[in-house]
Amino acid sequence: MQPSKKVFLVALTLAAMSAGAWAQTTASTAPAQLIVTAADVQALKDALAAQQQQIQALQDELHRKDQAAQREQSQQQQSMRRMETELAELKSVSNSAANGATFRNAVLSLQDTPQAPTPEPEQTYNKQMEGPLTIHFRGINITPGGYAAAEFVRRSRALAADVSTPFNSLTMPGASQSSVSEFFGSGRQSKITTFVDGRLKNVDLSSYISADFLSAGVTSTSTSTNSYSLRMRQAWGQAKFTNGWSFVGGQVWSLATENGAGISPDDDLGRTNDARPKTIDPSYNVGFVFARQYGIRITKAFGDKVALAVSMENAQGTLTTHGNANNFLLGEAGASNSYNTTANYTFNPSPDLIAKVAFDPGFGHYEIFGLYDRFRDRVFPCGEVASSTTLCGGSTVAGVNALGVYNASRNGGGVGASARWAFANKHIVFGMKGFDGSGIGRYAPGGLSDAAINGDGTIRLIKNFEGLGTLEFHTKRLDIYSYAGVEYAGRAVSFDPLQATGKTAGQVGYGSRLFNNSGCYSELPPAVNTGFTPTALSNCTADTRALIEGTIGFWYRFYSGPQGKFQFGTQYSYLTRQTWSGVAPAGAPSGAPEGIDNMVFTSFRYVLP
């Protein structure tokens, strides 16, 4: 009701009451004249003003109560919506592009809802690793990842290998496999990953686990179910402090592996600090320096310009040697309860030690690193004697024996450097890397040998070099890449006087000019009738001198967004395996045979967001 109407009603009421009183007085007495003074009018106005103030106070109180009721109703509605959302998130993870996927402990939230709700702060410490599927759970972030891959490879010369190429197994011209091609389709490079991180005061704590299926068990075949075993790629934990120090431990990319910037662990999906070749081939490219192995690493970053790191990593040796006597022991086959019983494991005297410094001055990324490794074998001086009647080592019994046995060690290692530049607003990337040393063959995908054996049973390290050139072009949807790589293994020849009358005139080890390569061009029929046993070439030592590979390929992304990434890629690689020259009969094409392969890969991948 309007105030003017209320005043009018009050005035009419007062007038009616006055009229009634006047009427009663007239009826009982003689009529008298009504006198209204200015004081009476003022009193009436004051009374009306007081009533109007009371009415306004009542209206204000009603308004305040109405607002309080509306606020309470709104809070109840918000609480109900929050409860419904949290209950729904127990069933599925939201894929909202605006808010990202957030999975909370809804039961705890419902039990411990504060009286005055406050917005939750974001718990994101590694923006690159996290995505729409990140689960926020009680102060930590859990990010599942990976991709499903449908891939095939066609090689012009058969290697009986899946999409992962064994570069140092290229066959010589006379091998039956060199006359047939092969095609293999595979989904085994599909990966599953999990990244977990959280913050504790001044330190970020994180862990990463990655696996694929490029491993085979004793029951794995490709005839029906194509069942292959899960293989660990990485499994590490990291503590990263705000003052620039960080600690990493577990199975991780070796410190010798190039980074994209600074020094920090790289995932397997190309999201963080990645400088790996973009190849479909999971063996990458000849000349790429890497290992994935146990390591403990300490890093100090000086801002974003300089970083230093040292690591202690798992040691292992690879061996190729010819013509030696049974006078040395380097290791043995793996134990059945923990290792592959068909693989050899060296008795390592110490871990590999690696140090690296990385520079990011503003244009380009630069690295310098050094590696120290150590090899040891057990030498048997009387493991080889001139004849069965020879006494050796003070023995009273003729022939070989273990008297005078001792351990012999050799120190190896090398120095490497890399540089990477981005041009045209990072659309073009050019890079180079080289690693030179002795006993470092295993730090490249060709897997060339680290060592050979001298005539006296001691270790002789092989001179190695590994190099890779990179040229890439990147757009929002298209990546074009090309790589040229080389791996080299030098001659490591020794003389054994007790075999001086043999075909090699006493030369043993790796890459001797007197080793026989005369049979590398002559194909032999199978020795058994199974149909699956090609005969190895005889008189074909063919020690690898160099592996050389050139690769070109592309990736095209049909879609990349909050729902993930769907892409297609094709790669072509030309690979050659050149060998050290040896003895070849007259008429042979060369005493240094060469293996060649042409390979085409394709891949369809759906990558989780």
XYZ file of C-alpha atoms in Angstrom:
609
model
C 0.000 0.000 0.000
C 1.254 3.470 -0.924
C 2.082 5.922 1.937
C -0.359 8.590 0.591
C -3.220 6.085 0.732
C -2.289 5.110 4.261
C -2.342 8.797 5.379
C -5.717 9.344 3.731
C -7.238 6.330 5.554
C -5.875 7.500 8.893
C -7.349 11.008 8.284
C -10.792 9.534 7.420
C -10.676 7.388 10.562
C -9.896 10.366 12.776
C -12.584 12.437 11.080
C -15.140 9.676 11.669
C -14.211 9.392 15.317
C -14.492 13.188 15.777
C -17.863 13.223 14.051
C -19.185 10.472 16.323
C -18.048 12.293 19.431
C -19.609 15.502 18.194
C -22.883 13.762 17.436
C -23.095 12.270 20.910
C -22.386 15.669 22.522
C -25.115 17.355 20.423
C -27.664 14.779 21.406
C -27.154 15.331 25.129
C -26.411 19.012 25.227
C -27.025 22.079 23.283
C -25.028 22.524 20.071
C -21.603 24.172 20.416
C -19.153 25.463 17.860
C -16.056 23.162 17.124
C -12.805 25.081 17.337
C -9.648 23.470 15.597
C -6.418 25.156 16.528
C -3.009 25.114 14.818
C -1.714 22.989 17.705
C -4.330 20.325 16.899
C -3.250 20.223 13.242
C 0.423 19.911 14.178
C -0.327 17.109 16.621
C -2.184 15.262 13.857
C 0.752 15.676 11.504
C 3.206 14.416 14.130
C 1.086 11.347 14.770
C 0.876 10.580 11.051
C 4.687 10.969 10.685
C 5.340 8.612 13.610
C 3.035 5.964 12.146
C 4.711 6.305 8.734
C 8.139 5.711 10.344
C 6.828 2.584 12.067
C 5.418 1.311 8.771
C 8.757 1.936 6.986
C 10.674 0.101 9.757
C 8.339 -2.892 9.352
C 8.884 -2.853 5.575
C 12.684 -2.731 6.004
C 12.597 -5.679 8.422
C 10.453 -7.710 6.007
C 12.905 -6.910 3.171
C 15.899 -8.042 5.225
C 14.197 -11.281 6.149
C 13.274 -11.876 2.515
C 16.898 -11.356 1.407
C 18.169 -13.719 4.117
C 15.675 -16.358 2.994
C 16.764 -15.964 -0.620
C 20.459 -16.318 0.346
C 19.745 -19.440 2.371
C 17.733 -20.897 -0.510
C 20.572 -20.113 -2.975
C 23.164 -21.751 -0.694
C 20.978 -24.822 -0.390
C 20.620 -24.976 -4.178
C 24.391 -24.603 -4.651
C 25.021 -27.302 -2.066
C 22.600 -29.621 -3.844
C 24.190 -28.951 -7.221
C 27.675 -29.592 -5.761
C 26.472 -32.857 -4.220
C 24.895 -33.941 -7.525
C 28.107 -33.091 -9.424
C 30.312 -34.933 -6.971
C 28.064 -37.982 -7.045
C 28.067 -37.923 -10.852
C 31.873 -37.718 -10.882
C 32.001 -41.006 -9.012
C 30.522 -42.608 -12.131
C 32.374 -40.740 -14.859
C 34.952 -38.020 -15.399
C 33.739 -34.773 -16.903
C 35.341 -33.797 -20.228
C 34.445 -30.118 -19.992
C 36.779 -28.128 -22.195
C 36.424 -25.133 -19.893
C 37.065 -26.784 -16.551
C 39.027 -29.859 -17.583
C 38.348 -33.305 -16.200
C 38.279 -33.266 -12.374
C 37.659 -36.349 -10.261
C 37.379 -35.665 -6.538
C 36.740 -37.830 -3.529
C 33.025 -37.121 -3.397
C 32.360 -39.158 -0.259
C 34.888 -37.156 1.752
C 33.580 -33.925 0.261
C 30.034 -34.748 1.356
C 31.154 -35.630 4.856
C 33.461 -32.682 5.344
C 31.656 -29.889 3.505
C 32.598 -26.600 5.253
C 29.878 -24.287 6.573
C 31.074 -21.472 4.330
C 32.102 -23.091 1.010
C 35.263 -21.717 -0.570
C 36.579 -22.421 -4.112
C 39.263 -25.098 -4.397
C 42.662 -23.855 -5.595
C 44.103 -25.428 -8.727
C 46.670 -28.174 -7.992
C 48.556 -28.091 -11.274
C 52.356 -28.199 -11.091
C 53.324 -29.588 -14.494
C 51.145 -28.015 -17.176
C 52.771 -30.003 -19.995
C 52.164 -33.418 -18.481
C 48.586 -32.744 -17.393
C 45.494 -32.603 -19.552
C 41.696 -32.874 -19.555
C 41.865 -36.369 -18.037
C 43.841 -35.266 -14.989
C 42.344 -36.548 -11.749
C 42.656 -34.198 -8.745
C 42.587 -36.340 -5.631
C 43.350 -35.070 -2.111
C 46.154 -32.744 -3.105
C 47.746 -34.815 -5.899
C 47.212 -34.919 -9.658
C 46.933 -38.262 -11.467
C 47.201 -38.048 -15.245
C 46.578 -41.203 -17.282
C 47.962 -41.166 -20.799
C 49.131 -43.164 -23.765
C 47.905 -44.038 -27.199
C 46.537 -46.894 -29.286
C 48.584 -47.567 -32.427
C 47.795 -49.454 -35.627
C 51.059 -49.768 -37.575
C 52.793 -51.801 -40.229
C 56.248 -52.139 -41.712
C 57.383 -53.456 -45.067
C 61.062 -54.258 -45.567
C 62.695 -55.127 -48.861
C 64.895 -57.698 -47.080
C 63.481 -59.841 -44.309
C 64.631 -59.504 -40.712
C 61.793 -61.423 -38.981
C 61.276 -58.290 -36.887
C 58.213 -56.305 -35.860
C 58.120 -52.515 -36.304
C 61.234 -52.229 -34.105
C 64.226 -52.623 -36.445
C 67.370 -54.547 -35.341
C 69.782 -52.346 -37.310
C 72.896 -54.464 -36.764
C 71.158 -57.621 -38.004
C 70.959 -56.634 -41.662
C 71.818 -59.733 -43.636
C 74.668 -60.087 -46.093
C 74.008 -60.516 -49.846
C 74.214 -64.317 -49.779
C 71.660 -64.834 -47.013
C 68.313 -66.265 -48.070
C 66.548 -63.486 -46.161
C 68.122 -60.928 -48.500
C 66.070 -62.339 -51.367
C 62.643 -62.042 -49.744
C 60.680 -59.089 -48.396
C 58.483 -58.998 -45.292
C 55.323 -57.300 -44.067
C 54.236 -57.097 -40.445
C 51.243 -55.303 -38.951
C 51.293 -54.485 -35.290
C 49.530 -52.724 -32.448
C 52.336 -53.501 -30.021
C 53.748 -49.980 -29.844
C 50.553 -48.846 -28.077
C 51.535 -47.224 -24.788
C 49.988 -46.774 -21.374
C 51.336 -44.098 -19.035
C 50.559 -42.597 -15.638
C 51.958 -39.362 -14.238
C 51.404 -38.391 -10.589
C 52.476 -35.134 -8.982
C 51.867 -33.116 -5.856
C 53.411 -30.329 -3.804
C 54.935 -30.402 -0.337
C 55.957 -26.915 0.808
C 58.986 -26.029 -1.367
C 59.242 -29.255 -3.350
C 57.224 -30.778 -6.182
C 56.986 -34.556 -5.968
C 56.209 -36.557 -9.108
C 56.332 -40.054 -10.533
C 55.970 -41.451 -14.039
C 55.352 -45.008 -15.281
C 55.206 -46.017 -18.940
C 54.847 -49.360 -20.716
C 54.248 -50.826 -24.163
C 53.917 -54.326 -25.629
C 57.164 -54.628 -27.603
C 58.232 -57.667 -25.636
C 57.675 -61.344 -26.356
C 57.069 -64.243 -23.981
C 57.700 -67.895 -24.729
C 54.055 -68.332 -25.772
C 53.826 -65.213 -27.954
C 52.950 -65.851 -31.596
C 51.300 -64.035 -34.483
C 49.150 -66.907 -35.694
C 45.916 -66.272 -33.795
C 45.744 -64.085 -30.696
C 48.993 -62.163 -31.293
C 49.552 -62.097 -27.540
C 52.640 -60.166 -26.504
C 53.812 -59.188 -23.069
C 53.822 -55.808 -21.381
C 57.232 -54.120 -21.266
C 58.391 -51.485 -18.796
C 59.776 -48.384 -20.482
C 60.100 -45.910 -17.637
C 59.376 -45.943 -13.920
C 60.846 -43.060 -11.932
C 60.212 -40.683 -9.073
C 61.359 -37.068 -8.853
C 61.726 -34.455 -6.134
C 62.081 -30.967 -7.622
C 62.878 -28.099 -5.253
C 62.087 -24.439 -5.827
C 65.788 -23.534 -5.429
C 66.680 -25.356 -8.680
C 67.817 -28.701 -7.264
C 66.104 -31.900 -8.352
C 66.568 -35.609 -7.735
C 65.421 -38.432 -10.030
C 65.620 -42.155 -9.373
C 64.333 -45.252 -11.183
C 64.329 -46.426 -14.790
C 64.576 -43.292 -16.900
C 65.992 -41.990 -20.166
C 69.759 -41.841 -19.746
C 71.368 -38.499 -19.036
C 73.235 -39.039 -22.316
C 69.901 -38.645 -24.151
C 69.374 -35.175 -25.598
C 66.755 -32.877 -24.066
C 64.671 -30.219 -25.746
C 65.476 -27.612 -23.082
C 67.341 -27.666 -19.806
C 67.802 -31.040 -18.105
C 64.731 -32.892 -16.898
C 63.083 -36.285 -17.483
C 61.246 -36.821 -20.741
C 57.972 -38.697 -21.006
C 57.174 -41.151 -23.821
C 54.475 -39.103 -25.534
C 56.475 -36.089 -26.708
C 54.831 -33.664 -24.273
C 57.776 -32.705 -22.086
C 61.335 -31.795 -22.973
C 61.320 -34.096 -25.979
C 64.126 -34.177 -28.556
C 63.737 -37.762 -29.734
C 63.348 -38.567 -33.422
C 59.670 -38.515 -34.403
C 59.966 -41.848 -36.211
C 57.339 -44.570 -36.295
C 60.145 -47.095 -35.885
C 60.455 -47.564 -32.087
C 64.193 -48.148 -32.589
C 64.288 -44.496 -33.694
C 67.151 -43.764 -36.090
C 70.732 -44.927 -36.378
C 72.989 -42.487 -34.512
C 70.449 -41.418 -31.884
C 72.257 -41.538 -28.522
C 70.034 -42.971 -25.794
C 69.380 -45.653 -23.225
C 66.477 -46.351 -20.890
C 67.919 -47.847 -17.734
C 68.235 -47.582 -13.992
C 69.682 -44.281 -12.876
C 70.026 -41.873 -9.966
C 70.387 -38.266 -11.086
C 70.998 -34.951 -9.340
C 70.364 -31.734 -11.287
C 70.914 -28.066 -10.498
C 69.186 -25.458 -12.655
C 70.449 -21.873 -12.655
C 67.295 -20.134 -13.780
C 66.267 -21.190 -17.258
C 69.646 -20.562 -18.922
C 72.041 -23.155 -17.483
C 71.620 -26.581 -15.903
C 74.126 -29.112 -14.556
C 73.507 -32.798 -13.822
C 75.366 -35.930 -12.792
C 73.980 -39.453 -12.819
C 74.900 -42.965 -11.792
C 73.374 -45.451 -14.234
C 73.214 -49.174 -14.825
C 76.268 -50.613 -16.565
C 76.268 -53.338 -19.189
C 78.667 -54.443 -21.893
C 78.267 -55.768 -25.426
C 80.909 -58.085 -26.900
C 81.887 -59.283 -30.372
C 85.127 -61.197 -30.799
C 86.460 -63.951 -33.066
C 89.173 -66.579 -32.923
C 89.804 -66.377 -29.183
C 90.640 -69.292 -26.943
C 88.630 -70.209 -23.852
C 90.756 -68.040 -21.594
C 88.282 -65.342 -20.471
C 84.935 -64.950 -18.709
C 82.894 -61.762 -19.067
C 79.498 -62.756 -17.625
C 76.805 -65.377 -17.963
C 73.225 -65.976 -19.059
C 70.510 -64.380 -16.963
C 69.058 -66.057 -13.899
C 65.639 -67.573 -14.530
C 63.992 -65.816 -11.573
C 64.772 -62.284 -12.735
C 66.456 -62.055 -16.148
C 66.111 -63.410 -19.657
C 67.807 -66.811 -19.697
C 68.577 -66.460 -23.421
C 70.463 -63.177 -22.946
C 73.969 -62.617 -21.586
C 74.705 -60.238 -18.707
C 78.184 -58.882 -18.013
C 79.677 -58.861 -14.517
C 79.844 -55.091 -14.118
C 82.504 -53.766 -11.716
C 80.833 -50.356 -11.284
C 77.987 -48.183 -12.610
C 78.281 -45.887 -15.586
C 78.849 -42.268 -14.552
C 77.558 -39.395 -16.707
C 77.828 -35.620 -16.308
C 76.072 -33.023 -18.472
C 75.809 -29.256 -18.769
C 73.011 -27.669 -20.834
C 72.725 -24.079 -22.083
C 69.641 -22.192 -23.256
C 70.964 -18.679 -23.955
C 67.859 -17.577 -25.826
C 68.631 -18.916 -29.282
C 69.183 -22.628 -29.466
C 69.752 -25.397 -26.973
C 73.254 -26.765 -26.371
C 74.576 -29.737 -24.415
C 77.995 -31.115 -23.512
C 78.281 -34.422 -21.676
C 80.820 -37.018 -20.685
C 80.517 -40.705 -19.805
C 82.792 -42.999 -17.797
C 82.286 -46.765 -17.919
C 84.358 -49.683 -16.731
C 84.677 -53.256 -18.009
C 86.091 -56.336 -16.314
C 86.642 -59.972 -17.170
C 88.287 -62.926 -15.469
C 91.406 -64.057 -17.276
C 92.686 -67.646 -17.332
C 96.367 -67.626 -18.388
C 96.323 -71.409 -18.626
C 92.991 -71.581 -20.417
C 94.970 -71.996 -23.630
C 98.168 -74.048 -23.956
C 100.410 -74.994 -26.851
C 99.463 -78.674 -26.722
C 97.772 -81.232 -24.535
C 101.183 -82.132 -23.079
C 102.078 -78.591 -22.015
C 102.440 -77.837 -18.315
C 101.126 -74.392 -17.375
C 101.091 -72.274 -14.244
C 103.204 -74.632 -12.207
C 100.710 -77.451 -12.627
C 102.001 -81.018 -12.596
C 99.155 -82.038 -14.852
C 99.427 -81.231 -18.539
C 96.796 -79.193 -20.339
C 94.541 -76.278 -19.488
C 93.786 -75.323 -15.900
C 92.660 -72.396 -13.752
C 95.986 -71.664 -12.090
C 97.039 -68.016 -12.057
C 93.532 -66.752 -12.809
C 92.973 -63.021 -12.208
C 90.551 -60.166 -12.904
C 91.420 -57.557 -15.535
C 89.654 -54.223 -15.959
C 89.523 -51.552 -18.641
C 88.240 -47.985 -18.371
C 86.142 -46.606 -21.195
C 83.838 -43.731 -21.954
C 83.524 -40.736 -24.220
C 82.493 -37.143 -24.759
C 79.466 -35.877 -26.641
C 77.837 -32.616 -27.661
C 74.601 -31.505 -29.277
C 73.007 -28.342 -30.593
C 69.425 -27.610 -31.619
C 68.004 -24.451 -33.166
C 64.452 -23.340 -33.980
C 63.727 -20.930 -36.827
C 60.681 -19.238 -38.359
C 58.721 -18.980 -35.125
C 59.689 -22.564 -34.215
C 58.292 -24.009 -37.427
C 61.739 -25.273 -38.484
C 64.085 -27.213 -36.189
C 67.672 -28.106 -37.051
C 69.909 -30.166 -34.792
C 73.180 -32.069 -34.630
C 74.614 -34.496 -32.096
C 77.829 -36.478 -31.849
C 79.264 -38.911 -29.304
C 82.828 -40.245 -29.533
C 84.687 -42.652 -27.282
C 85.624 -46.240 -26.514
C 83.265 -48.855 -25.171
C 80.099 -46.816 -25.812
C 78.521 -48.839 -28.617
C 75.452 -49.815 -26.643
C 74.387 -46.163 -26.219
C 72.867 -46.101 -29.715
C 70.055 -48.163 -31.286
C 72.411 -50.095 -33.585
C 73.795 -51.869 -30.549
C 77.353 -52.103 -31.873
C 79.838 -53.827 -29.638
C 81.678 -52.113 -26.815
C 84.543 -54.564 -26.637
C 86.508 -57.448 -28.121
C 89.007 -59.791 -26.414
C 92.794 -59.769 -26.759
C 94.751 -62.938 -27.378
C 95.739 -63.129 -23.703
C 92.090 -62.990 -22.566
C 91.970 -59.339 -21.486
C 89.373 -56.863 -22.728
C 90.083 -54.629 -25.725
C 87.676 -51.708 -26.073
C 86.294 -50.826 -29.482
C 86.476 -47.253 -30.737
C 82.919 -45.967 -31.295
C 81.303 -42.904 -32.814
C 77.602 -42.040 -33.029
C 76.133 -39.035 -34.825
C 72.713 -37.755 -35.876
C 71.493 -34.817 -37.934
C 67.925 -33.510 -37.592
C 65.722 -31.342 -39.798
C 62.045 -30.939 -38.898
C 59.152 -28.772 -40.067
C 56.144 -28.235 -37.787
C 52.715 -26.685 -38.245
C 49.512 -26.973 -36.243
C 48.449 -30.108 -38.114
C 51.527 -31.330 -39.989
C 55.000 -32.468 -38.920
C 57.617 -33.360 -41.534
C 60.876 -34.885 -40.304
C 64.152 -36.097 -41.742
C 67.181 -37.658 -40.059
C 70.604 -38.841 -41.127
C 72.552 -40.971 -38.690
C 75.730 -43.024 -38.448
C 77.233 -45.460 -35.950
C 80.846 -46.573 -36.267
C 82.881 -49.374 -34.675
C 86.653 -49.434 -35.213
C 88.920 -52.408 -35.623
C 90.047 -54.013 -32.351
C 92.579 -56.666 -33.357
C 95.054 -58.570 -31.216
C 97.653 -61.301 -31.792
C 97.603 -64.734 -30.188
C 100.938 -66.495 -30.754
C 99.430 -69.889 -29.913
C 97.210 -69.595 -32.990
C 99.783 -68.135 -35.361
C 99.502 -71.120 -37.700
C 95.737 -70.799 -38.119
C 93.826 -69.254 -40.974
C 93.907 -65.823 -39.356
C 97.648 -66.021 -38.599
C 96.991 -65.547 -34.923
C 94.787 -62.449 -35.234
C 91.783 -62.372 -32.908
C 89.228 -59.765 -31.894
C 87.086 -57.537 -34.100
C 87.419 -56.379 -37.727
C 90.692 -58.058 -38.703
C 91.732 -57.898 -42.345
C 92.537 -61.598 -42.131
C 89.040 -62.656 -41.121
C 87.273 -64.656 -43.816
C 84.442 -62.908 -45.737
C 84.565 -65.197 -48.762
C 81.222 -66.844 -48.033
C 79.175 -63.700 -47.599
C 77.863 -63.879 -51.162
C 77.026 -67.601 -51.374
C 73.533 -68.749 -50.420
C 73.168 -72.131 -48.749
C 70.075 -74.375 -48.613
C 68.364 -74.930 -45.249
C 70.098 -77.468 -43.051
C 66.823 -78.785 -41.606
C 63.411 -79.374 -43.149
C 61.293 -77.272 -40.776
C 60.944 -74.449 -43.260
C 61.827 -71.906 -40.572
C 65.586 -72.339 -40.266
C 67.618 -70.449 -42.856
C 71.218 -71.570 -42.871
C 73.734 -69.090 -41.563
C 76.436 -68.149 -44.035
C 79.746 -69.920 -43.563
C 83.074 -68.113 -43.936
C 81.359 -64.762 -43.407
C 82.682 -62.876 -40.410
C 81.331 -59.507 -41.603
C 82.105 -57.345 -38.567
C 80.154 -54.101 -38.806
C 82.207 -51.022 -39.585
C 79.333 -48.550 -39.907
C 75.562 -48.366 -39.836
C 74.121 -45.519 -41.910
C 70.440 -44.589 -42.117
C 68.508 -41.835 -43.828
C 64.851 -41.276 -42.866
C 62.061 -39.018 -44.049
C 58.464 -39.025 -42.902
C 55.468 -37.038 -41.728
C 52.668 -36.950 -39.172
C 49.282 -35.406 -39.988
C 46.811 -34.685 -37.181
C 43.170 -34.948 -38.266
C 42.052 -33.755 -34.852
C 43.841 -32.378 -31.792
C 41.850 -31.017 -28.889
C 40.193 -31.757 -25.543
C 39.033 -35.173 -26.784
C 42.570 -36.286 -27.647
C 44.534 -36.507 -30.851
C 44.019 -38.640 -33.942
C 46.905 -38.746 -36.395
C 48.383 -40.622 -39.338
C 52.037 -40.987 -40.261
C 54.265 -42.511 -42.914
C 58.022 -43.065 -42.822
C 60.600 -44.244 -45.344
C 64.099 -45.301 -44.283
C 67.137 -46.409 -46.245
C 69.541 -48.433 -44.136
C 72.964 -49.820 -44.936
C 75.295 -51.980 -42.880
C 78.901 -51.669 -44.021
C 81.490 -54.193 -42.835
C 85.239 -54.320 -42.314
C 87.098 -55.798 -45.262
C 88.440 -59.310 -44.877
C 89.752 -62.156 -46.975
C 87.752 -62.801 -50.131
C 88.586 -65.244 -52.969
C 89.247 -64.103 -56.490
C 86.082 -63.149 -58.309
C 84.186 -62.090 -55.177
C 82.503 -58.678 -55.502
C 84.310 -57.342 -52.442
C 86.052 -58.360 -49.276
C 83.755 -55.892 -47.437
C 80.157 -57.081 -48.053
C 77.270 -54.735 -47.390
C 73.714 -55.236 -46.177
C 70.964 -52.920 -47.453
C 67.306 -52.527 -46.578
C 64.486 -50.232 -47.683
C 61.727 -49.843 -45.115
C 58.275 -48.238 -45.218
C 56.213 -47.683 -42.061
C 52.704 -46.366 -41.519
C 50.850 -45.580 -38.300
C 47.363 -44.571 -37.159
C 47.317 -43.382 -33.549
C 44.718 -42.139 -31.137
C 46.460 -40.269 -28.329
C 44.676 -39.663 -25.046
C 44.198 -35.954 -24.208
